[in-house]
Structure formats: C-alpha cells, structure tokens
CSV table of C-alpha atoms and ligand atoms in Angstrom, one decimal:
chain,number,residue,atom,x,y,z
A,133,MET,CA,-64.9,5.0,-19.7
A,134,ILE,CA,-68.4,3.8,-19.3
A,135,TYR,CA,-69.4,2.3,-16.0
A,136,TYR,CA,-72.6,0.2,-16.1
A,137,PHE,CA,-74.9,-1.8,-13.9
A,138,SER,CA,-77.5,-4.1,-15.5
A,139,GLY,CA,-79.8,-6.8,-14.0
A,140,THR,CA,-81.5,-8.2,-17.0
A,141,GLY,CA,-79.3,-7.0,-19.8
A,142,ASN,CA,-81.0,-3.9,-21.1
A,143,SER,CA,-78.5,-1.4,-19.7
A,144,LEU,CA,-75.6,-3.6,-20.7
A,145,TYR,CA,-77.1,-3.7,-24.3
A,146,VAL,CA,-77.3,0.1,-24.3
A,147,ALA,CA,-73.9,0.5,-22.7
A,148,ARG,CA,-72.3,-1.7,-25.4
A,149,HIS,CA,-73.9,0.2,-28.2
A,150,LEU,CA,-72.7,3.5,-26.7
A,151,ALA,CA,-69.2,2.1,-26.1
A,152,ASP,CA,-69.0,1.0,-29.7
A,153,ALA,CA,-70.2,4.4,-31.0
A,154,LEU,CA,-67.7,6.3,-28.8
A,155,GLY,CA,-64.8,3.9,-28.9
A,156,GLU,CA,-64.9,3.7,-25.1
A,157,LYS,CA,-64.2,0.8,-22.7
A,158,LEU,CA,-66.9,-0.7,-20.4
A,159,CYS,CA,-66.5,-1.4,-16.7
A,160,PRO,CA,-69.1,-3.0,-14.4
A,161,MET,CA,-70.1,-1.0,-11.4
A,162,ALA,CA,-70.7,-4.2,-9.4
A,163,LEU,CA,-67.0,-5.1,-9.6
A,164,SER,CA,-65.6,-5.6,-6.2
A,165,ARG,CA,-62.1,-4.4,-6.9
A,166,PRO,CA,-61.5,-0.7,-6.6
A,167,LEU,CA,-61.3,1.5,-9.7
A,168,GLY,CA,-58.0,2.7,-11.0
A,169,THR,CA,-57.2,6.3,-10.7
A,170,ASP,CA,-57.6,6.9,-14.4
A,171,LEU,CA,-60.5,9.2,-15.1
A,172,GLU,CA,-59.4,10.5,-18.4
A,173,GLY,CA,-62.0,11.4,-21.1
A,174,PRO,CA,-65.7,11.5,-20.7
A,175,VAL,CA,-67.2,9.4,-17.8
A,176,GLY,CA,-70.5,7.6,-18.5
A,177,LEU,CA,-72.8,6.0,-16.1
A,178,VAL,CA,-75.4,3.6,-17.6
A,179,PHE,CA,-77.9,1.8,-15.4
A,180,PRO,CA,-81.6,1.0,-15.0
A,181,VAL,CA,-84.2,3.2,-13.2
A,182,TYR,CA,-85.5,1.4,-10.1
A,183,GLY,CA,-88.5,2.8,-8.3
A,184,TRP,CA,-87.9,6.3,-10.0
A,185,GLY,CA,-84.5,6.4,-8.6
A,186,ILE,CA,-81.1,4.7,-8.7
A,187,PRO,CA,-80.4,1.1,-7.8
A,188,ASN,CA,-78.5,0.4,-4.5
A,189,VAL,CA,-75.5,-0.9,-6.5
A,190,VAL,CA,-75.2,2.4,-8.3
A,191,GLU,CA,-75.6,4.4,-5.1
A,192,LYS,CA,-72.8,2.4,-3.5
A,193,PHE,CA,-70.5,2.6,-6.6
A,194,VAL,CA,-71.0,6.4,-6.8
A,195,SER,CA,-70.5,7.1,-3.1
A,196,LYS,CA,-67.7,4.6,-2.4
A,197,GLN,CA,-65.8,4.6,-5.7
A,198,LEU,CA,-66.6,7.5,-8.0
A,199,VAL,CA,-67.0,10.4,-5.6
A,200,PRO,CA,-63.5,9.9,-3.9
A,201,LEU,CA,-61.9,9.7,-7.4
A,202,LEU,CA,-63.7,12.9,-8.6
A,203,ASP,CA,-62.9,14.7,-5.3
A,204,GLY,CA,-59.2,13.8,-5.6
A,205,LYS,CA,-58.9,15.1,-9.1
A,206,GLN,CA,-56.6,18.1,-9.3
A,207,GLU,CA,-57.2,19.0,-12.9
A,208,GLU,CA,-60.5,19.8,-14.6
A,209,LEU,CA,-63.2,17.2,-14.1
A,210,PRO,CA,-64.0,15.0,-17.0
A,211,PHE,CA,-67.4,15.3,-18.9
A,212,LEU,CA,-69.8,13.3,-16.7
A,213,TYR,CA,-73.0,11.9,-18.2
A,214,ALA,CA,-75.7,9.4,-17.2
A,215,VAL,CA,-77.8,7.1,-19.4
A,216,MET,CA,-80.8,5.7,-17.5
A,217,THR,CA,-82.8,2.8,-19.0
A,218,CYS,CA,-86.4,2.6,-18.0
A,219,GLY,CA,-89.5,0.7,-18.9
A,220,ASP,CA,-91.8,3.7,-18.8
A,221,ASP,CA,-90.7,6.8,-16.9
A,222,MET,CA,-87.9,7.9,-14.7
A,223,GLY,CA,-89.2,10.6,-12.4
A,224,TYR,CA,-86.3,12.5,-10.9
A,225,THR,CA,-83.8,9.7,-11.1
A,226,ASP,CA,-81.1,12.1,-12.4
A,227,ARG,CA,-81.5,14.3,-9.3
A,228,VAL,CA,-81.2,11.2,-7.0
A,229,LEU,CA,-78.0,10.4,-8.9
A,230,GLU,CA,-76.7,14.0,-8.5
A,231,LYS,CA,-77.4,13.9,-4.8
A,232,ALA,CA,-75.3,10.8,-4.5
A,233,LEU,CA,-72.6,12.4,-6.6
A,234,GLY,CA,-72.7,15.7,-4.7
A,235,ARG,CA,-72.5,17.5,-8.1
A,236,GLN,CA,-74.5,17.8,-11.3
A,237,VAL,CA,-73.9,15.6,-14.3
A,238,ASP,CA,-73.1,17.5,-17.5
A,239,ALA,CA,-75.6,15.5,-19.5
A,240,ALA,CA,-78.4,13.1,-18.8
A,241,PHE,CA,-80.5,10.8,-21.0
A,242,SER,CA,-83.2,8.2,-20.5
A,243,VAL,CA,-83.7,5.3,-22.9
A,244,LEU,CA,-86.9,3.4,-23.1
A,245,MET,CA,-86.3,-0.3,-22.9
A,246,PRO,CA,-88.5,-3.4,-22.2
A,247,ASP,CA,-90.0,-3.2,-18.7
A,248,VAL,CA,-88.8,-6.0,-16.4
A,249,TYR,CA,-90.7,-5.0,-13.3
A,250,VAL,CA,-93.4,-7.5,-12.3
A,251,CYS,CA,-93.7,-7.5,-8.5
A,252,LEU,CA,-96.7,-5.3,-8.0
A,253,PRO,CA,-100.3,-5.6,-9.3
A,254,GLY,CA,-100.7,-4.1,-12.8
A,255,PHE,CA,-97.0,-4.4,-13.6
A,256,ASP,CA,-95.9,-7.0,-16.2
A,257,VAL,CA,-93.4,-7.5,-19.0
A,258,ASP,CA,-94.0,-5.8,-22.3
A,259,SER,CA,-95.5,-7.7,-25.2
A,260,LYS,CA,-93.2,-8.8,-28.1
A,261,GLU,CA,-94.5,-5.9,-30.2
A,262,GLU,CA,-93.8,-3.3,-27.5
A,263,CYS,CA,-90.3,-4.8,-27.0
A,264,ARG,CA,-89.6,-4.6,-30.8
A,265,GLU,CA,-90.7,-1.0,-30.9
A,266,LYS,CA,-88.5,-0.1,-28.0
A,267,PHE,CA,-85.4,-1.8,-29.5
A,268,GLU,CA,-86.1,0.1,-32.8
A,269,LYS,CA,-86.1,3.4,-30.9
A,270,GLU,CA,-83.0,2.5,-29.0
A,271,LYS,CA,-81.2,2.1,-32.3
A,272,VAL,CA,-81.9,5.7,-33.0
A,273,ALA,CA,-81.5,7.1,-29.5
A,274,VAL,CA,-78.0,5.7,-28.8
A,275,PRO,CA,-76.2,7.3,-31.8
A,276,GLU,CA,-77.9,10.6,-30.7
A,277,ILE,CA,-76.5,10.2,-27.2
A,278,ALA,CA,-73.1,9.4,-28.6
A,279,ALA,CA,-73.1,12.5,-30.7
A,280,CYS,CA,-74.0,14.7,-27.6
A,281,VAL,CA,-71.2,13.1,-25.6
A,282,LYS,CA,-68.7,13.6,-28.4
A,283,GLU,CA,-69.6,17.2,-28.6
A,284,GLN,CA,-69.8,17.5,-24.8
A,285,ARG,CA,-73.2,19.0,-25.1
A,286,ARG,CA,-74.9,20.0,-21.8
A,287,VAL,CA,-78.3,18.5,-22.4
A,288,ARG,CA,-81.0,16.6,-20.6
A,289,LEU,CA,-83.2,14.3,-22.8
A,290,LEU,CA,-85.4,12.7,-20.2
A,291,LYS,CA,-88.8,11.1,-19.9
A,292,ARG,CA,-89.8,12.0,-16.5
A,293,GLY,CA,-93.5,11.0,-16.9
A,294,PRO,CA,-96.4,12.3,-14.8
A,295,PHE,CA,-96.0,13.3,-11.1
A,296,PRO,CA,-92.2,12.8,-11.1
A,297,TRP,CA,-91.8,14.5,-7.7
A,298,THR,CA,-94.4,12.3,-6.0
A,299,LYS,CA,-92.9,9.2,-7.6
A,300,THR,CA,-89.3,9.9,-6.7
A,301,TYR,CA,-89.7,11.6,-3.3
A,302,ILE,CA,-92.8,9.9,-1.9
A,303,LEU,CA,-93.2,6.5,-3.5
A,304,ARG,CA,-89.5,5.7,-4.0
A,305,PRO,CA,-88.6,5.6,-0.2
A,306,LEU,CA,-91.5,3.3,0.4
A,307,PHE,CA,-90.5,1.1,-2.6
A,308,ASN,CA,-86.9,0.9,-1.4
A,309,ARG,CA,-88.0,0.1,2.2
A,310,PHE,CA,-90.5,-2.6,1.5
A,311,LEU,CA,-89.8,-4.0,-1.9
A,312,VAL,CA,-86.0,-4.0,-2.5
A,313,THR,CA,-85.5,-7.2,-0.6
A,314,ASP,CA,-84.9,-10.8,-1.3
A,315,LYS,CA,-87.0,-12.1,1.6
A,316,TYR,CA,-90.0,-12.7,-0.6
A,317,PHE,CA,-88.2,-14.9,-3.2
A,318,LYS,CA,-89.6,-18.4,-3.1
A,319,VAL,CA,-88.6,-21.5,-5.1
A,320,ASP,CA,-91.1,-24.0,-6.3
A,321,ALA,CA,-89.2,-27.2,-5.6
A,322,SER,CA,-91.3,-29.2,-8.0
A,323,LYS,CA,-90.2,-27.0,-10.8
A,324,CYS,CA,-86.6,-26.2,-9.9
A,325,ILE,CA,-84.0,-28.4,-11.7
A,326,SER,CA,-81.0,-27.0,-9.7
A,327,CYS,CA,-79.5,-25.6,-12.9
A,328,GLY,CA,-77.9,-22.7,-11.0
A,329,ARG,CA,-78.8,-20.2,-13.7
A,330,CYS,CA,-80.3,-17.9,-11.1
A,331,SER,CA,-77.0,-17.8,-9.2
A,332,LYS,CA,-75.0,-17.3,-12.3
A,333,MET,CA,-77.2,-14.4,-13.6
A,334,CYS,CA,-77.2,-12.5,-10.3
A,335,PRO,CA,-75.0,-9.5,-10.9
A,336,VAL,CA,-74.1,-9.1,-7.3
A,337,GLY,CA,-73.4,-12.7,-6.3
A,338,ASN,CA,-76.4,-12.8,-3.9
A,339,ILE,CA,-77.5,-16.4,-4.6
A,340,LEU,CA,-75.8,-19.5,-3.4
A,341,ILE,CA,-77.0,-23.0,-4.4
A,342,GLU,CA,-77.2,-25.0,-1.2
A,343,ASN,CA,-78.6,-28.6,-1.2
A,344,ASP,CA,-79.6,-28.1,-4.8
A,345,VAL,CA,-81.8,-25.0,-4.2
A,346,PRO,CA,-81.0,-21.3,-4.5
A,347,ARG,CA,-80.6,-19.4,-1.2
A,348,TRP,CA,-80.6,-15.6,-1.3
A,349,GLN,CA,-77.9,-13.9,0.9
A,350,SER,CA,-79.6,-10.6,1.8
A,351,HIS,CA,-77.6,-8.3,-0.3
A,352,CYS,CA,-80.1,-8.1,-3.2
A,353,ALA,CA,-79.9,-5.5,-5.9
A,354,GLY,CA,-83.7,-6.0,-6.5
A,355,CYS,CA,-83.0,-6.5,-10.3
A,356,LEU,CA,-85.1,-9.6,-10.8
A,357,ALA,CA,-82.4,-11.3,-12.9
A,358,CYS,CA,-83.0,-14.5,-10.9
A,359,TYR,CA,-86.8,-14.4,-11.5
A,360,HIS,CA,-86.4,-13.7,-15.2
A,361,ALA,CA,-83.5,-16.2,-15.8
A,362,CYS,CA,-85.2,-19.2,-14.4
A,363,PRO,CA,-86.0,-21.6,-17.3
A,364,TYR,CA,-89.0,-23.1,-15.5
A,365,HIS,CA,-90.5,-20.0,-13.7
A,366,ALA,CA,-89.7,-21.8,-10.5
A,367,ILE,CA,-88.7,-18.5,-8.7
A,368,ASN,CA,-91.4,-16.1,-7.6
A,369,PHE,CA,-91.5,-12.9,-5.6
A,370,GLY,CA,-94.3,-13.8,-3.2
A,371,LYS,CA,-97.5,-14.7,-4.9
A,372,MET,CA,-97.6,-11.6,-7.1
A,373,THR,CA,-95.4,-12.9,-9.9
A,374,GLN,CA,-96.9,-16.4,-10.4
A,375,THR,CA,-98.9,-15.4,-13.4
A,376,LYS,CA,-96.5,-12.8,-14.7
A,377,GLY,CA,-94.2,-13.1,-17.8
A,378,GLN,CA,-90.5,-13.5,-17.9
A,379,TYR,CA,-88.1,-11.3,-19.9
A,380,ASN,CA,-85.2,-12.7,-21.9
A,381,ILE,CA,-83.3,-10.1,-23.8
A,382,MET,CA,-81.6,-12.7,-26.1
A,383,GLU,CA,-85.1,-13.9,-27.3
A,384,GLN,CA,-86.0,-10.3,-28.1
A,385,ILE,CA,-82.8,-9.5,-30.0
A,386,TYR,CA,-82.5,-12.7,-32.0
A,387,GLU,CA,-86.2,-13.5,-32.7
B,226,FMN,C1,-86.8,-3.1,-9.1
B,226,FMN,C2,-87.2,-2.5,-10.4
B,226,FMN,C3,-87.8,-1.2,-10.4
B,226,FMN,C4,-88.1,-0.6,-11.6
B,226,FMN,N1,-88.6,0.7,-11.6
B,226,FMN,C5,-88.9,1.3,-12.7
B,226,FMN,C6,-89.3,2.7,-12.7
B,226,FMN,O1,-89.4,3.3,-11.7
B,226,FMN,N2,-89.6,3.3,-13.9
B,226,FMN,C7,-89.5,2.6,-15.1
B,226,FMN,O2,-89.8,3.2,-16.1
B,226,FMN,N3,-89.0,1.4,-15.1
B,226,FMN,C8,-88.7,0.7,-14.0
B,226,FMN,N4,-88.2,-0.6,-14.0
B,226,FMN,C9,-87.9,-1.2,-15.3
B,226,FMN,C10,-86.4,-1.1,-15.6
B,226,FMN,O3,-85.9,0.2,-15.4
B,226,FMN,C11,-86.1,-1.4,-17.1
B,226,FMN,O4,-86.8,-2.5,-17.5
B,226,FMN,C12,-84.6,-1.4,-17.3
B,226,FMN,O5,-84.3,-1.3,-18.7
B,226,FMN,C13,-84.0,-2.7,-16.8
B,226,FMN,O6,-82.6,-2.7,-17.0
B,226,FMN,P1,-81.6,-3.9,-16.9
B,226,FMN,O7,-82.1,-5.0,-17.9
B,226,FMN,O8,-80.3,-3.3,-17.4
B,226,FMN,O9,-81.6,-4.4,-15.5
B,226,FMN,C14,-87.9,-1.2,-12.8
B,226,FMN,C15,-87.3,-2.5,-12.8
B,226,FMN,C16,-87.0,-3.1,-11.6
B,226,FMN,C17,-86.4,-4.5,-11.7
C-alpha cells in the first residue's frame, strides 16, 4: 500500500507512477475514515516537503493512524519507505518523519519536482524549462525507487541541500509557527468568479464558499492548492504572492 498526501499534484503524480511500477494500491492520507488493519506488503509514504519537514497532514496521519497500526502488529513489520517530493532540497525531513513514527524507515528517497512555494520573497514557481527537466528526471527516478522497494534495499537517496540541520531544526519551527496558516489568504472580489475551484482543490476540505466567496476554516495544510488552482489569480497570501506565478501540473504534463 502507498499512502500519499499531495497539495498541488506532484506527490500524487509520483505516487501513481510508483504504484503502477509496484502494482500497489494508493490511499490518501487526508482520508477521514480510519485505515483498515491490513498492513501487508511494503508500506510507502509519499508526500511533499514543507519547510524542510513533513506537512501537518502527514504528521497527523502518522501519529494517529499509522503508529497505532504498526505498534499493534504482532508479526514482523512490513518494509517501510518514504518518498518525499521537493522543489529544491529537503533538509532532514526524513528524520522529522522518523521522529513522528517513533522508528526508522527502511528506505527514504527524495524526488525533485516543480517548486510550488511562493509565499516568501525570492521564492517563485519554476520556469517551464525547469519543470520539463524535473519531469524528465522523475521518469528515471521512480523506476529506480521501485526497484529498491521490490528488493527491499535499505537505502537513502536524498537531496538534503546545504545547512540541513539549520533549515530543519531552526527555520522549520519558525516556518510552521508563522507561515502555516490560512489567515493571510485574501480574495480579490473584482477577480473572483465564485467558481468554487479553490474549495474543490483543497485536499483537507478547509474552504467553504459562503456568499459566493471562499472562506478558510482554520485547519489549513499550507499546501497552496487554492492559490495555484484559482483561474484568475484572485487568491493571494498577503501581498507577497501578487506578482508570483501559479503552478498547474496538468499544463506541465500535457504541454
Ligand atoms: C508550504 C510549502 C513549503 C515548502 N517547502 C519546501 C522545502 O522546504 N524544500 C523544498 O525543496 N521544497 C519545498 N516546497 C515545494 C514542494 O515540496 C514541492 O513543490 C512539492 O513537490 C509539492 O508537492 P505537491 O504538489 O504534491 O503538493 C514547499 C511547498 C510548500 C507549499
């Protein structure tokens, strides 16, 4: 089984490739119903890196759903692996995951995918060319990951980037505290056409359409799916994103 979380589609894209290569099933982490008790075969976790760590959805899934299942398992534990998609570098995201799990994963991989983070100065979406290159590399990386999983190889193929400790253990807590919030989302009423796409694309059901405008419900995953999905760039995160690009995975795949 492959459990995944994805805000803007990259991790789902990777998870689907991996599931095809391994003949595995996919299950969303954001699913509200509890998991079954079946943990046969390898268990994969596929998700994006947020602020050099794991998204809050992944943390919740791991601690509330996966850990109790693993703890209750009488027989040998299944092969456990993580595939983390990131735009640039992942710091010690694997260690953050392992802390939440209370155990080590057997294998861990990072896959470079188009960057969707736009909320700070200097951060923007990748150019079309950069996206194309990343998708080309993904085509090679996923079969390699699948081969490692099939052979149950205990490997770590990770792009930690420079200063991983500082990023994960100093910057990440600040990032989570001040920037993983929906309170800065603003809608430009002159651009919003009340299509409801932001609400439909939110992977955690955090957006309700009230009086024809989106209202965030304070349980945001911070994934920016709403920002990127808006067809008229009517949604912004404060003032910082007004001049930033939007990412649409479908455009990248099919162009
Ligand atoms: C809130 C947020 C934080 C991010 N932090 C990082 C990061 O620390 N390092 C990185 O390389 N990419 C980072 N990214 C980029 C994503 O990890 C990357 O684009 C990922 O593939 C998105 O996956 P998804 O489309 O499945 O949501 C961040 C994106 C978001 C939305």
